[in-house]
Coordinates of C-alpha atoms and ligand atoms in Angstrom, one line a residue:
M209 CA -0.1 -0.4 -0.1
D210 CA 0.5 3.4 -0.3
I211 CA 2.8 4.5 2.7
A212 CA 2.9 7.8 2.2
S213 CA -1.0 8.3 1.5
V214 CA -1.8 7.7 5.6
I215 CA 1.2 10.0 6.3
R216 CA -1.4 13.2 7.7
N217 CA 0.1 16.6 6.9
V218 CA -0.6 18.7 9.1
P219 CA -0.2 23.3 8.2
D220 CA 2.2 25.5 10.7
F221 CA 2.9 22.4 13.4
P222 CA 4.3 23.6 16.3
K223 CA 4.7 27.2 14.4
P224 CA 3.7 28.8 11.3
G225 CA 5.7 27.8 8.7
I226 CA 6.9 23.5 9.4
Q227 CA 4.9 20.8 7.5
F228 CA 4.4 18.4 10.4
K229 CA 4.5 14.6 9.1
D230 CA 2.1 13.0 11.2
I231 CA 2.8 9.7 12.0
T232 CA -0.1 8.3 13.8
T233 CA -2.4 8.1 11.5
L234 CA -0.4 5.5 9.8
L235 CA -0.4 3.4 13.0
L236 CA -4.2 3.2 12.5
H237 CA -3.5 1.4 9.8
P238 CA -2.5 -2.3 10.5
E239 CA -1.6 -2.3 6.7
A240 CA 0.9 0.0 6.8
H241 CA 2.3 0.5 10.2
R242 CA 3.4 -4.3 9.0
Q243 CA 4.3 -2.7 5.6
V244 CA 6.4 0.2 7.6
I245 CA 8.1 -3.1 10.1
D246 CA 9.1 -5.1 7.1
T247 CA 10.5 -3.5 4.6
L248 CA 13.1 -2.7 7.3
A249 CA 13.6 -6.1 8.1
A250 CA 14.2 -7.0 5.5
R251 CA 16.5 -4.7 5.1
Y252 CA 18.1 -5.1 8.8
R253 CA 17.6 -9.1 8.2
E254 CA 20.3 -10.0 6.7
N255 CA 23.8 -9.2 8.6
A256 CA 21.8 -8.3 11.5
P257 CA 22.9 -4.8 13.7
D258 CA 23.7 -5.8 16.9
A259 CA 21.3 -3.0 17.3
L260 CA 19.0 -0.4 16.9
V261 CA 19.2 2.3 18.6
A262 CA 16.0 4.8 19.2
V263 CA 15.7 7.8 19.0
E264 CA 12.9 9.2 21.5
S265 CA 9.9 9.7 21.2
R266 CA 8.1 8.6 17.9
G267 CA 10.9 6.3 16.6
F268 CA 10.8 4.2 20.0
I269 CA 7.2 3.1 18.3
F270 CA 9.3 1.5 15.0
G271 CA 12.5 0.5 16.7
S272 CA 10.9 -1.2 19.5
T273 CA 9.0 -3.5 17.2
L274 CA 12.5 -4.0 14.6
A275 CA 14.1 -4.6 17.1
Y276 CA 11.5 -7.5 18.7
V277 CA 11.3 -9.0 14.8
L278 CA 15.1 -9.3 14.1
N279 CA 15.7 -10.1 17.8
V280 CA 18.7 -8.0 19.1
P281 CA 18.7 -5.7 22.1
F282 CA 17.1 -2.2 21.9
A283 CA 18.6 1.3 23.0
L284 CA 16.9 4.1 24.0
A285 CA 18.6 7.5 23.0
R286 CA 16.4 10.3 25.1
K287 CA 15.8 13.5 25.6
P288 CA 17.7 15.1 29.4
N289 CA 17.4 13.6 32.4
K290 CA 14.9 10.6 31.8
L291 CA 17.8 7.5 32.3
P292 CA 17.6 6.7 35.1
G293 CA 21.8 5.4 35.3
D294 CA 24.5 7.4 34.1
T295 CA 24.6 9.0 31.0
V296 CA 26.6 10.4 27.9
S297 CA 24.5 13.2 26.8
E298 CA 25.9 15.3 23.0
S299 CA 24.1 18.5 22.4
F300 CA 23.0 19.8 19.2
A301 CA 22.0 23.1 16.6
L302 CA 18.2 23.6 16.6
E303 CA 17.0 26.9 14.3
Y304 CA 16.6 28.2 18.0
G305 CA 18.6 27.6 20.8
T306 CA 19.8 23.9 21.1
D307 CA 18.8 20.7 22.2
T308 CA 20.5 17.2 23.3
V309 CA 20.0 13.6 23.7
E310 CA 21.0 10.6 26.5
M311 CA 21.7 7.9 26.5
H312 CA 22.5 5.3 29.6
V313 CA 27.1 4.6 29.0
D314 CA 26.0 0.8 29.1
A315 CA 23.6 0.5 26.2
L316 CA 25.4 -0.2 23.5
Q317 CA 28.7 -2.5 23.8
P318 CA 32.7 -1.9 22.1
G319 CA 32.0 -2.9 18.7
W320 CA 29.4 -2.8 17.6
R321 CA 27.7 -2.1 14.7
V322 CA 24.4 -0.7 15.2
V323 CA 22.0 1.2 12.9
I324 CA 19.5 4.3 14.4
V325 CA 16.1 4.1 13.8
D326 CA 13.6 7.6 14.0
D327 CA 10.0 9.0 12.4
L328 CA 11.6 11.4 10.6
L329 CA 14.2 12.9 9.0
A330 CA 14.5 16.4 8.7
T331 CA 17.9 18.7 9.0
G332 CA 20.2 15.5 10.5
G333 CA 20.3 17.7 13.9
T334 CA 18.7 14.9 15.9
V335 CA 20.2 11.3 14.4
A336 CA 24.1 13.2 13.9
A337 CA 24.6 13.7 17.9
V338 CA 22.9 10.3 18.6
T339 CA 25.8 9.4 16.1
R340 CA 27.8 11.3 18.2
L341 CA 26.4 9.6 21.1
A342 CA 27.3 5.9 20.1
A343 CA 30.4 6.0 19.0
R344 CA 31.6 7.5 22.5
L345 CA 30.8 4.5 23.8
G346 CA 32.3 2.4 21.5
A347 CA 29.6 1.5 19.2
T348 CA 29.6 2.0 15.0
V349 CA 27.0 3.2 13.1
T350 CA 26.4 1.9 10.1
E351 CA 23.1 3.1 8.6
A352 CA 20.2 5.0 9.8
A353 CA 17.0 4.4 8.4
F354 CA 13.1 6.7 9.3
V355 CA 10.2 6.3 8.2
V356 CA 10.1 9.8 6.4
E357 CA 12.5 12.2 4.5
L358 CA 12.6 15.8 3.9
P359 CA 15.5 15.4 1.6
L360 CA 15.3 19.6 1.2
L361 CA 16.6 19.9 4.5
K362 CA 19.2 18.5 3.5
G363 CA 19.7 15.7 6.3
R364 CA 21.2 13.5 4.1
E365 CA 23.7 15.3 3.6
K366 CA 24.4 16.8 7.3
L367 CA 25.0 13.2 8.2
A368 CA 27.1 11.7 4.9
P369 CA 29.1 9.3 4.7
L370 CA 26.9 8.0 7.0
P371 CA 24.1 5.9 4.5
V372 CA 20.1 6.8 5.3
F373 CA 17.8 4.2 4.2
S374 CA 13.9 6.3 4.2
L375 CA 11.1 4.3 3.0
V376 CA 9.3 7.9 2.1
S377 CA 10.2 11.1 0.7
F378 CA 8.3 14.8 1.2
M379 CA 9.6 17.5 -1.1
V380 CA 8.8 20.6 1.7
E381 CA 11.0 22.3 3.7
Ligands
AMP417 P1 16.0 16.7 12.6 O1 16.8 16.8 13.5 O2 16.1 18.6 12.1 O3 16.1 15.9 11.6 O4 14.9 16.5 12.8 C1 14.2 15.2 12.9 C2 13.2 14.9 15.1 O5 12.6 16.2 14.9 C3 12.8 13.2 14.5 O6 12.1 13.4 15.9 C4 11.3 14.5 13.7 O7 10.3 13.2 14.8 C5 10.7 16.0 14.2 N1 10.4 16.1 13.2 C6 11.7 17.7 12.5 N2 10.5 18.1 11.8 C7 8.9 16.8 11.8 C8 7.9 17.3 11.2 N3 8.1 18.3 9.4 N4 7.4 16.5 11.0 C9 7.6 15.8 11.7 N5 8.7 15.5 12.4 C10 9.3 15.8 12.7

């Protein structure tokens, strides 16, 4: 089925000028949800990564199921001050101000090859920061996977040379 057709566009959310790509409508279609997971699982089943790292919060929705299907460890990259154990953190620039992501210091083992999962690639700042977190833990990110990519925001270029995989692209800024 056409995944793009079940992703709702919400203009001017959360602020004027943003075309918010809402995946909650996709999740209401089991066939589309299954197609997302099956497509990602097919891509990573052979030569599966040592772990998946998913980004709070919509990355958790897809990452958790994918980790279950691939039968690999599932590590969380969270917003600040959510994780109870010892953490590493990385900040990154937003249009206005900065944001931060954190991981538990023992979430990844040195030498692991991991794939990052999030719902959407915009500027790439979030996943670039998660890539730095994984590197600080001694892991290597082999690919970043997204349901949606907004190519005009050039996240793929920002993440290069890291390979990027996405299921759907929308030509909006
Ligand atoms: P970025 O770091 O710019 O690649 O932004 C990616 C993060 O922000 C993802 O976790 C997305 O869920 C969220 N995000 C950014 N832009 C949008 C958008 N237009 N629609 C929905 N989510 C977005």
